[in-house]
Coordinates of C-alpha atoms and ligand atoms in Angstrom, one line a residue:
Chain A
M9 CA 142.7 123.3 127.2
M10 CA 145.2 122.6 129.9
K11 CA 144.0 119.1 130.5
N12 CA 144.8 118.1 126.9
A13 CA 148.3 119.2 126.9
G14 CA 150.5 116.6 125.2
R15 CA 147.6 114.4 124.1
D16 CA 147.1 113.4 120.5
V17 CA 143.8 115.0 119.5
G18 CA 144.3 114.2 115.8
G19 CA 141.8 116.0 113.7
A20 CA 139.3 116.6 116.5
P21 CA 138.1 120.2 116.5
D22 CA 137.2 122.5 119.3
I23 CA 133.7 123.9 119.7
A24 CA 132.8 127.5 120.5
V25 CA 129.3 128.7 121.1
R26 CA 128.5 132.4 121.3
Q27 CA 125.2 134.0 122.4
L28 CA 123.2 131.1 121.1
S29 CA 119.4 131.3 121.4
V30 CA 116.8 129.1 119.8
W31 CA 113.0 129.5 119.6
Y32 CA 110.3 127.0 118.6
N33 CA 107.2 128.9 117.5
Q34 CA 108.4 132.0 119.4
M35 CA 108.9 129.9 122.5
P36 CA 112.5 130.2 123.7
A37 CA 114.2 126.8 124.0
L38 CA 117.7 128.0 124.5
Q39 CA 118.7 131.4 125.8
N40 CA 122.1 133.1 125.3
I41 CA 124.3 130.0 125.6
N42 CA 128.1 130.7 125.7
L43 CA 130.5 127.9 126.0
Y44 CA 133.8 126.5 124.8
L45 CA 134.8 122.8 124.5
G46 CA 138.5 122.0 123.8
A47 CA 139.6 119.7 121.0
G48 CA 139.2 116.0 121.9
Q49 CA 137.3 116.6 125.1
V50 CA 134.2 114.9 126.3
M51 CA 131.4 117.1 127.6
A52 CA 128.4 115.7 129.4
I53 CA 125.2 117.8 129.3
I54 CA 122.9 117.2 132.2
G55 CA 119.6 118.9 133.2
P56 CA 115.9 118.3 133.7
S57 CA 113.7 117.1 130.9
G58 CA 112.8 119.8 128.5
C59 CA 115.7 122.1 129.4
G60 CA 117.0 122.1 125.8
K61 CA 119.7 119.4 125.7
S62 CA 118.5 117.8 122.5
T63 CA 117.9 121.2 121.0
F64 CA 121.5 122.1 121.7
L65 CA 122.8 119.0 120.0
R66 CA 120.6 119.6 117.0
V67 CA 122.0 123.1 116.6
L68 CA 125.5 121.8 116.3
N69 CA 124.9 119.8 113.1
R70 CA 122.1 122.0 111.9
M71 CA 119.6 119.3 112.1
I72 CA 117.5 121.9 113.9
E73 CA 116.7 123.5 110.6
R74 CA 114.6 120.6 109.5
L75 CA 112.0 121.4 112.1
P76 CA 109.3 124.0 111.1
S77 CA 109.1 127.4 112.7
V78 CA 112.5 127.3 114.4
R79 CA 114.6 130.4 114.8
V80 CA 118.3 130.3 115.7
E81 CA 120.4 133.3 116.7
G82 CA 124.1 133.5 117.7
A83 CA 127.2 131.8 116.4
V84 CA 128.7 128.3 116.6
R85 CA 132.1 127.3 115.4
I86 CA 133.2 123.7 115.2
G87 CA 136.9 123.6 114.1
H88 CA 137.0 125.5 110.8
F89 CA 133.2 125.2 110.3
D90 CA 131.3 128.5 110.9
V91 CA 128.1 126.4 111.5
F92 CA 125.5 129.1 110.7
D93 CA 127.4 130.8 107.9
D94 CA 125.2 130.9 104.8
H95 CA 128.1 129.5 102.7
V96 CA 129.0 126.6 105.0
D97 CA 129.1 123.2 103.5
V98 CA 126.2 121.6 105.5
T99 CA 126.8 118.1 104.1
G100 CA 130.5 118.4 105.1
L101 CA 129.5 119.7 108.5
R102 CA 127.1 116.8 109.1
R103 CA 129.6 114.4 107.9
A104 CA 132.2 115.8 110.3
V105 CA 129.7 115.9 113.2
G106 CA 128.3 112.4 113.8
M107 CA 125.1 111.9 115.7
V108 CA 123.8 109.0 117.7
F109 CA 120.2 109.0 118.9
Q110 CA 118.4 107.9 122.0
H111 CA 116.6 105.1 120.3
P112 CA 118.9 103.0 118.1
N113 CA 117.7 103.8 114.5
P114 CA 119.4 101.3 112.2
F115 CA 118.1 101.5 108.6
P116 CA 115.8 98.7 107.5
M117 CA 118.6 97.0 105.5
T118 CA 121.5 94.6 106.1
I119 CA 124.2 95.2 108.7
F120 CA 126.7 95.8 106.0
D121 CA 124.6 98.2 104.1
N122 CA 123.9 100.2 107.3
V123 CA 127.6 100.8 107.8
A124 CA 128.3 101.2 104.1
Y125 CA 125.5 103.8 103.7
G126 CA 127.5 106.9 104.5
P127 CA 130.6 105.9 102.5
R128 CA 128.4 105.1 99.5
I129 CA 126.6 108.4 99.8
F130 CA 130.0 110.0 99.6
G131 CA 130.8 108.2 96.4
I132 CA 132.9 105.2 97.5
K133 CA 132.1 102.4 95.0
S134 CA 135.0 100.0 95.3
S135 CA 133.7 97.0 97.2
A136 CA 137.1 96.2 98.6
Q137 CA 137.3 99.7 100.0
L138 CA 133.7 99.5 101.4
R139 CA 134.4 96.2 103.0
K140 CA 137.5 97.6 104.7
T141 CA 135.7 100.7 105.9
V142 CA 132.8 98.6 107.3
E143 CA 135.1 96.2 109.0
D144 CA 137.2 99.0 110.6
S145 CA 134.1 100.9 111.8
L146 CA 132.6 97.8 113.3
K147 CA 135.8 96.9 115.0
Q148 CA 136.0 100.5 116.4
A149 CA 132.5 100.1 117.7
S150 CA 133.4 96.8 119.3
L151 CA 130.7 95.0 117.3
W152 CA 132.8 93.2 114.7
D153 CA 133.3 90.0 116.7
E154 CA 129.5 89.7 117.2
V155 CA 128.5 90.3 113.6
R156 CA 131.3 88.9 111.4
G157 CA 129.8 86.4 109.0
K158 CA 126.4 87.9 109.5
M159 CA 126.9 91.0 107.3
R160 CA 123.8 90.1 105.2
R161 CA 121.4 89.9 108.1
N162 CA 118.9 92.6 108.5
A163 CA 120.1 95.1 111.1
E164 CA 116.8 95.0 112.9
T165 CA 117.5 91.4 114.0
L166 CA 120.3 92.7 116.3
S167 CA 119.7 93.3 120.0
G168 CA 119.1 96.9 121.2
G169 CA 122.6 97.3 122.5
Q170 CA 124.1 95.8 119.3
Q171 CA 121.9 98.1 117.2
Q172 CA 123.2 101.1 119.1
R173 CA 126.8 100.1 118.5
L174 CA 125.9 99.6 114.9
C175 CA 124.6 103.1 114.8
I176 CA 127.9 104.2 116.3
A177 CA 129.8 102.2 113.6
R178 CA 127.6 103.8 110.9
A179 CA 128.6 107.2 112.2
L180 CA 132.3 106.3 112.4
A181 CA 132.3 105.0 108.8
V182 CA 132.3 108.5 107.4
H183 CA 135.2 109.5 109.6
P184 CA 133.6 112.2 111.8
E185 CA 135.6 114.4 114.1
V186 CA 132.9 115.2 116.5
L187 CA 130.3 112.8 118.0
L188 CA 127.0 114.0 119.5
L189 CA 125.3 111.3 121.6
D190 CA 121.8 112.1 122.7
E191 CA 121.0 109.8 125.7
P192 CA 122.7 106.9 123.8
T193 CA 122.1 104.4 126.6
A194 CA 118.7 105.5 127.8
S195 CA 116.9 102.6 126.1
L196 CA 119.5 100.0 126.9
D197 CA 120.1 97.4 129.6
P198 CA 123.0 97.9 132.0
V199 CA 125.4 95.6 130.3
S200 CA 124.8 97.2 126.9
S201 CA 125.1 100.6 128.5
A202 CA 128.4 99.7 130.0
K203 CA 129.7 98.7 126.6
I204 CA 128.7 102.0 125.1
E205 CA 130.3 103.9 127.9
E206 CA 133.5 101.9 127.4
L207 CA 133.5 103.0 123.8
I208 CA 133.1 106.6 124.7
V209 CA 136.1 106.3 127.1
Q210 CA 138.1 104.6 124.3
F211 CA 137.2 107.3 121.8
K212 CA 138.3 110.1 124.2
S213 CA 140.8 112.5 122.6
H214 CA 140.2 111.0 119.1
Y215 CA 136.9 112.7 118.8
T216 CA 135.4 115.7 120.5
M217 CA 132.3 114.4 122.1
I218 CA 129.1 115.7 123.6
I219 CA 126.9 113.3 125.5
V220 CA 123.5 114.1 126.8
T221 CA 122.6 111.9 129.7
H222 CA 120.2 111.6 132.6
N223 CA 122.5 109.2 134.3
L224 CA 124.8 111.3 136.6
Q225 CA 127.2 108.5 137.3
Q226 CA 127.6 108.0 133.6
A227 CA 128.3 111.7 133.2
A228 CA 130.9 111.4 136.0
R229 CA 132.5 108.3 134.5
V230 CA 132.9 109.5 130.9
S231 CA 133.2 113.2 130.8
D232 CA 136.0 115.8 131.1
V233 CA 133.6 118.7 131.6
V234 CA 130.0 118.9 132.6
A235 CA 127.4 121.5 131.5
F236 CA 124.2 121.9 133.5
F237 CA 121.3 123.3 131.6
E238 CA 118.0 124.5 133.1
Q239 CA 115.0 126.0 131.2
G240 CA 117.1 126.8 128.2
R241 CA 119.9 128.4 130.1
L242 CA 123.4 127.1 130.7
I243 CA 123.6 127.4 134.5
E244 CA 127.1 126.1 135.1
M245 CA 129.9 124.5 133.2
G246 CA 133.2 123.2 134.6
Y247 CA 135.5 120.2 135.0
T248 CA 133.6 117.1 135.9
Q249 CA 135.3 116.6 139.2
D250 CA 134.7 120.2 140.3
I251 CA 131.1 120.1 139.3
F252 CA 130.4 116.9 141.2
T253 CA 132.4 117.8 144.3
A254 CA 132.0 121.6 144.5
P255 CA 129.4 123.1 142.2
K256 CA 129.3 126.9 142.3
E257 CA 125.6 127.3 141.6
K258 CA 123.0 126.4 144.1
R259 CA 120.7 125.0 141.4
T260 CA 123.4 122.7 140.2
E261 CA 123.9 121.4 143.7
E262 CA 120.2 120.9 144.1
F263 CA 120.0 119.0 140.9
L264 CA 123.0 116.8 141.7
T265 CA 121.7 115.9 145.1
G266 CA 118.2 115.2 144.0
R267 CA 116.7 118.2 145.9
F268 CA 115.3 119.5 142.7
D269 CA 111.7 120.6 142.1
Chain Q
M241 CA 70.2 97.8 128.0
L242 CA 71.6 94.3 127.9
K243 CA 68.7 93.1 125.8
I244 CA 69.3 95.8 123.2
D245 CA 73.0 94.9 123.1
K246 CA 72.1 91.3 122.5
A247 CA 69.6 92.2 119.9
M248 CA 72.2 94.4 118.2
D249 CA 74.6 91.5 118.3
Q250 CA 72.1 89.2 116.7
V251 CA 71.3 91.7 114.0
T252 CA 75.0 92.0 113.3
Y253 CA 75.5 88.3 113.1
V254 CA 72.5 87.7 111.0
S255 CA 73.4 90.4 108.5
M256 CA 77.0 89.1 108.4
A257 CA 75.7 85.6 107.7
L258 CA 73.3 86.9 105.1
F259 CA 76.1 88.8 103.4
A260 CA 78.4 85.8 103.4
A261 CA 75.6 83.6 102.1
I262 CA 74.8 86.0 99.2
W263 CA 78.5 86.0 98.3
I264 CA 78.7 82.2 98.4
V265 CA 75.6 81.9 96.3
L266 CA 77.0 84.4 93.7
I267 CA 80.3 82.6 93.5
A268 CA 78.6 79.2 93.4
I269 CA 76.5 80.4 90.4
I270 CA 79.5 81.6 88.6
V271 CA 81.6 78.5 89.4
S272 CA 78.8 76.0 88.5
G273 CA 78.1 77.9 85.2
A274 CA 81.8 78.0 84.4
W275 CA 82.1 74.3 85.3
H276 CA 79.2 73.6 82.9
F277 CA 81.0 75.6 80.2
V278 CA 84.3 73.9 80.7
Q279 CA 82.8 70.5 80.5
T280 CA 81.3 71.1 77.1
H281 CA 83.9 73.4 75.5
G282 CA 87.2 72.6 77.3
F283 CA 89.3 74.9 79.5
V284 CA 92.5 75.2 77.5
S285 CA 90.9 75.4 74.1
S286 CA 88.7 78.3 75.2
V287 CA 91.4 80.2 77.0
A288 CA 93.9 79.7 74.2
S289 CA 91.6 80.5 71.4
F290 CA 91.1 84.0 70.1
Q291 CA 88.1 83.3 68.0
W292 CA 84.9 84.8 69.5
D293 CA 81.6 84.3 67.8
P294 CA 79.2 82.9 70.5
L295 CA 76.2 82.6 68.2
Q296 CA 78.4 80.2 66.0
S297 CA 79.7 78.4 69.1
H298 CA 83.2 79.9 69.0
F299 CA 84.0 80.7 72.6
G300 CA 87.7 81.8 72.5
I301 CA 88.2 84.3 75.3
G302 CA 92.0 84.6 74.9
S303 CA 91.6 88.1 73.4
F304 CA 89.7 89.3 76.4
I305 CA 92.1 87.9 79.0
V306 CA 95.0 89.4 77.1
G307 CA 93.1 92.7 76.7
S308 CA 92.3 92.9 80.4
I309 CA 95.9 92.1 81.5
T310 CA 97.4 94.4 78.9
V311 CA 95.2 97.4 79.6
T312 CA 95.6 97.1 83.4
L313 CA 99.3 96.6 83.4
L314 CA 100.0 99.4 80.9
A315 CA 97.7 101.6 83.0
L316 CA 99.8 100.7 86.1
V317 CA 103.1 101.5 84.3
L318 CA 101.7 104.8 83.1
A319 CA 100.3 105.6 86.6
I320 CA 103.4 104.8 88.6
P321 CA 105.7 107.8 88.0
G322 CA 102.9 110.4 88.4
S323 CA 101.5 108.7 91.5
L324 CA 104.9 108.5 93.2
A325 CA 105.7 112.0 92.3
L326 CA 102.3 113.2 93.8
G327 CA 103.0 111.0 96.8
V328 CA 106.4 112.6 97.4
L329 CA 104.9 116.1 96.8
G330 CA 102.1 115.5 99.3
S331 CA 104.2 113.8 102.0
R332 CA 107.7 115.3 101.8
I333 CA 107.5 118.7 100.0
L334 CA 104.3 120.2 101.1
Q335 CA 104.1 120.9 104.9
G336 CA 101.4 121.0 107.5
K337 CA 98.0 122.3 106.3
W338 CA 99.1 122.2 102.7
Q339 CA 99.5 118.4 103.0
Q340 CA 95.9 118.1 104.2
Q341 CA 94.6 120.3 101.4
F342 CA 96.5 118.3 98.9
V343 CA 95.0 115.0 100.1
R344 CA 91.5 116.6 100.0
F345 CA 92.2 117.7 96.5
L346 CA 93.2 114.2 95.4
T347 CA 90.2 112.7 97.2
V348 CA 87.9 114.8 94.9
F349 CA 89.4 113.0 92.0
V350 CA 88.9 109.6 93.6
S351 CA 85.2 110.2 93.8
V352 CA 84.8 111.4 90.2
P353 CA 82.5 108.8 88.6
S354 CA 84.2 106.6 86.0
V355 CA 81.8 107.6 83.2
L356 CA 83.3 111.1 83.5
Y357 CA 86.8 109.7 83.0
G358 CA 85.5 107.8 80.0
W359 CA 83.9 111.0 78.7
W360 CA 87.2 112.8 79.1
G361 CA 88.8 109.9 77.2
L362 CA 86.4 110.3 74.4
T363 CA 86.9 114.0 74.0
V364 CA 90.6 114.3 74.7
V365 CA 92.5 111.0 74.6
V366 CA 90.9 109.3 71.6
P367 CA 91.2 112.3 69.3
G368 CA 94.7 112.9 70.5
I369 CA 95.8 109.3 69.7
R370 CA 93.9 109.5 66.4
R371 CA 95.9 112.5 65.4
L372 CA 99.2 111.0 66.5
S373 CA 98.8 107.5 65.1
H374 CA 96.5 108.0 62.2
T375 CA 94.2 105.2 63.5
S376 CA 90.7 105.5 64.9
G377 CA 92.1 106.4 68.2
Y378 CA 90.1 103.6 70.0
G379 CA 92.0 100.8 71.5
P380 CA 93.9 99.4 74.5
L381 CA 96.3 102.4 74.6
S382 CA 93.6 104.9 75.0
A383 CA 91.9 102.7 77.5
S384 CA 95.2 102.4 79.5
I385 CA 95.6 106.2 79.5
V386 CA 92.1 106.8 80.8
L387 CA 92.5 104.0 83.3
A388 CA 95.9 105.4 84.4
L389 CA 94.3 108.8 85.0
M390 CA 91.6 107.1 86.9
I391 CA 93.8 105.2 89.3
V392 CA 96.4 107.9 89.9
P393 CA 94.4 109.6 92.6
T394 CA 93.9 106.4 94.6
F395 CA 97.4 105.3 94.0
S396 CA 98.9 108.6 95.0
I397 CA 96.9 108.9 98.2
L398 CA 98.0 105.4 99.2
S399 CA 101.7 106.1 98.2
L400 CA 101.5 109.4 100.1
N401 CA 100.5 107.5 103.2
A402 CA 103.1 104.9 102.6
L403 CA 105.8 107.6 102.4
R404 CA 104.5 109.4 105.4
H405 CA 104.7 106.2 107.3
V406 CA 108.4 106.0 107.1
P407 CA 109.8 106.6 110.6
E408 CA 111.4 110.0 111.1
S409 CA 114.3 108.2 112.8
Y410 CA 115.4 106.7 109.6
I411 CA 115.4 110.0 107.9
E412 CA 117.3 111.7 110.7
G413 CA 119.8 108.9 110.6
S414 CA 120.5 109.6 107.0
I415 CA 120.5 113.4 107.1
G416 CA 122.7 113.2 110.2
L417 CA 125.3 111.3 108.2
G418 CA 125.5 114.1 105.7
A419 CA 123.1 112.7 103.1
S420 CA 121.0 115.3 101.2
E421 CA 117.2 115.3 101.3
D422 CA 117.2 113.8 97.7
Q423 CA 119.7 111.1 98.6
T424 CA 117.6 110.3 101.7
L425 CA 114.4 110.1 99.5
W426 CA 116.0 107.7 97.0
H427 CA 118.1 105.5 99.3
I428 CA 116.0 105.5 102.5
I429 CA 112.5 106.7 102.2
L430 CA 111.4 105.0 99.0
P431 CA 112.9 101.6 99.8
A432 CA 111.4 101.7 103.3
A433 CA 108.0 102.6 101.9
R434 CA 108.3 100.0 99.1
P435 CA 106.1 97.2 100.6
R436 CA 103.3 99.6 101.2
I437 CA 103.7 101.2 97.7
V438 CA 103.6 97.8 96.1
Q439 CA 100.4 97.2 98.1
A440 CA 99.0 100.5 96.8
A441 CA 99.9 99.5 93.3
L442 CA 98.0 96.2 93.6
I443 CA 95.0 98.0 95.0
A444 CA 95.2 100.3 91.9
V445 CA 95.5 97.2 89.7
A446 CA 92.5 95.6 91.2
R447 CA 90.5 98.8 90.6
G448 CA 91.8 98.9 87.0
L449 CA 91.0 95.3 86.3
G450 CA 87.4 95.7 87.4
E451 CA 86.8 99.0 85.6
T452 CA 84.2 98.6 82.8
I453 CA 82.4 101.7 81.7
A454 CA 85.4 104.1 81.2
V455 CA 87.3 101.3 79.3
Q456 CA 84.3 100.4 77.2
M457 CA 83.9 104.0 76.1
V458 CA 87.3 104.2 74.5
I459 CA 88.6 100.7 73.8
G460 CA 86.6 100.2 70.5
G461 CA 84.8 96.9 71.2
Q462 CA 86.4 94.6 68.6
V463 CA 86.5 91.0 69.7
R464 CA 90.1 90.3 68.6
I465 CA 93.0 92.1 70.0
T466 CA 95.7 93.0 67.4
S467 CA 97.6 95.9 68.7
L468 CA 97.6 98.7 71.3
L469 CA 96.2 101.1 68.7
H470 CA 93.3 99.1 67.3
P471 CA 90.0 98.4 68.8
A472 CA 89.8 95.5 71.3
S473 CA 87.9 94.3 74.3
T474 CA 88.6 93.2 77.9
L475 CA 86.8 90.6 80.0
T476 CA 84.7 93.3 81.7
T477 CA 83.7 95.2 78.6
Q478 CA 82.9 92.0 76.7
L479 CA 80.8 90.8 79.6
L480 CA 78.8 94.0 79.4
T481 CA 78.5 93.8 75.6
D482 CA 77.3 90.2 75.5
L483 CA 75.0 90.1 78.5
P484 CA 72.0 91.1 76.4
L485 CA 73.1 88.8 73.6
L486 CA 73.4 85.7 75.8
P487 CA 70.7 85.9 78.4
V488 CA 70.1 83.1 80.9
G489 CA 68.9 79.9 79.2
V490 CA 70.4 80.7 75.8
P491 CA 73.1 78.1 74.8
G492 CA 76.5 79.7 75.4
H493 CA 75.3 81.8 78.3
H494 CA 77.7 79.9 80.6
V495 CA 80.7 81.4 78.8
L496 CA 79.9 84.6 80.6
D497 CA 80.2 82.7 83.9
F498 CA 83.6 81.4 82.6
M499 CA 84.7 85.0 81.9
A500 CA 83.5 86.2 85.3
L501 CA 85.4 83.3 86.8
W502 CA 88.5 84.5 85.1
L503 CA 88.0 88.0 86.6
L504 CA 87.7 86.4 90.0
I505 CA 90.9 84.3 89.3
L506 CA 92.9 87.4 88.3
M507 CA 91.5 89.3 91.3
T508 CA 92.5 86.4 93.6
V509 CA 96.0 86.5 92.2
I510 CA 96.3 90.2 93.0
V511 CA 95.0 89.7 96.5
W512 CA 97.4 86.8 97.0
L513 CA 100.3 88.9 95.7
Q514 CA 99.3 91.6 98.1
Y515 CA 99.6 89.2 101.1
R516 CA 102.8 87.7 99.8
L517 CA 104.5 91.1 99.2
R518 CA 103.3 92.6 102.4
G519 CA 104.6 89.6 104.4
S520 CA 108.1 90.2 103.1
G521 CA 108.2 93.9 103.8
T522 CA 109.2 95.7 107.0
Ligands
ATP142 N1 109.9 120.4 117.4 C1 109.6 121.1 118.5 N2 108.6 122.0 118.4 C2 108.2 122.8 119.4 N3 108.8 122.7 120.6 C3 109.8 121.9 120.8 C4 110.3 121.0 119.7 N4 111.3 120.2 120.2 C5 111.4 120.6 121.5 N5 110.6 121.6 121.9 C6 110.5 122.2 123.2 O1 111.7 122.8 123.5 C7 112.1 122.6 124.8 C8 113.5 121.9 124.8 O2 113.3 120.6 124.3 P1 114.5 119.5 124.2 O3 114.0 118.3 123.4 O4 115.7 120.2 123.7 O5 114.7 119.1 125.7 P2 115.6 118.0 126.4 O6 116.4 118.7 127.4 O7 116.3 117.2 125.3 O8 114.6 117.1 127.1 P3 114.6 115.5 127.4 O9 115.5 115.4 128.5 O10 113.2 115.2 127.8 O11 115.0 114.9 126.1 C9 111.0 121.8 125.4 O12 110.2 122.7 126.1 C10 110.3 121.2 124.3 O13 108.9 121.1 124.6
MG143 MG1 116.2 115.2 124.6

């Protein structure tokens, strides 16, 4: 998109969603979503609880398929991945599309093993290479200084904010191109939240990112574009500044100003 | 209302005290009998000896201790793969109502009386081993197979619960990184469930160690253990055999207390291990 002209977007892909609908047990959760996100951009998804934000993220890496009685229609393209094509490499897709969850979910193992988990799964055995990947990823997630020399500690001994950055490092270790963040700071204190936000800003243009957040200031601070969802529909999407200063839809305005029922 | 509550409380306390008292008396009888035995016959010499002929004052219970431990551990080893496989099937492969049906199905086998497992051992396992090994077919191996089959239902229900207990967030974390369901099972789910699975194994071991009838029916009842394929005995089966031979008052009766004490010791070790291993888990 225009805004990205001249910026290095590396391998970050764009995301195109066409006529996407999702049902849980015949109940619609997303209805006819169409949107486009440029390479290396950050999109914030906002909207009331239950409007389908998490569902939307779960569609993008096909995590949605693990739930019983789900039906998905429409098409999603992430870079060269035709996400719902029968022949798509789901493992490769999930590797390229990292996900960070609302509650930090480190594995019950050491800090090192958490970050090394992905690379090991993908066949890296050399310990020198693993150590380098782990160190790089932890540095990228701004956690290295806090955990160096403590690599053998159980990850669950870290604070909530550190755990969340560990989960980010774990995702980065498999060299994703897209990051999906589902309310990544919702369970954290303000200082830890600020650190995560800082990371997102740093990552800008290196990764294409989608962040779900209930914190409107956060959305304003980190995103290039904002999408407002309501009851499974995409009500409005636009540049962050435009959405916050001059929303086109009445519902968006009501939501942003808190006059929302 | 209050009066009834109080009365109920009292009934509860009294029955609890009674229960505890009975237990203490039982253990005291065993311990004092065993003490009596150890003073006359020695601890080490009885445990280390494999010669058993109580009417001739040979009280070596080494064979029975070895028999109990061998049969139980071998049964555990045989039961582990099947139980884990059933646990995985019931927790991760079957979905929704099939899961419940599966647990119900396993529960039926938990409640089958042990004499029926022994019967099945007599009619299937012993002849099978006989044909394969050209021995009588009675012995610790047959006993282990029967015992394994007996503990599989309990063990697999407990493993199933252990596996189901693994937080979905770990699994999503792994799948989200691009790991397959299989990789997630091996690298995340099984390790995360391990403390509870170990506990399940120990409960299964405790059950196996105490089992008498089913083992007695297929182990052959010889007093000296020589191999897995030749008749032998365990602490429990020999206790059962010699109770009529050594009634209270007969010299040598106290060796039975000593054997019972050994069962209690082995059980205590299992319970202790259970606490130890649970403490170190997640
Ligand atoms: N596994 C599921 N089975 C059935 N219905 C579901 C499931 N997950 C979500 N839903 C329903 O789909 C709708 C959208 O849910 P979703 O979790 O995507 O909302 P959300 O916008 O992320 O909400 P929140 O802000 O509370 O996280 C809701 O009505 C929810 O009840
Ligand atoms: Mg959500």
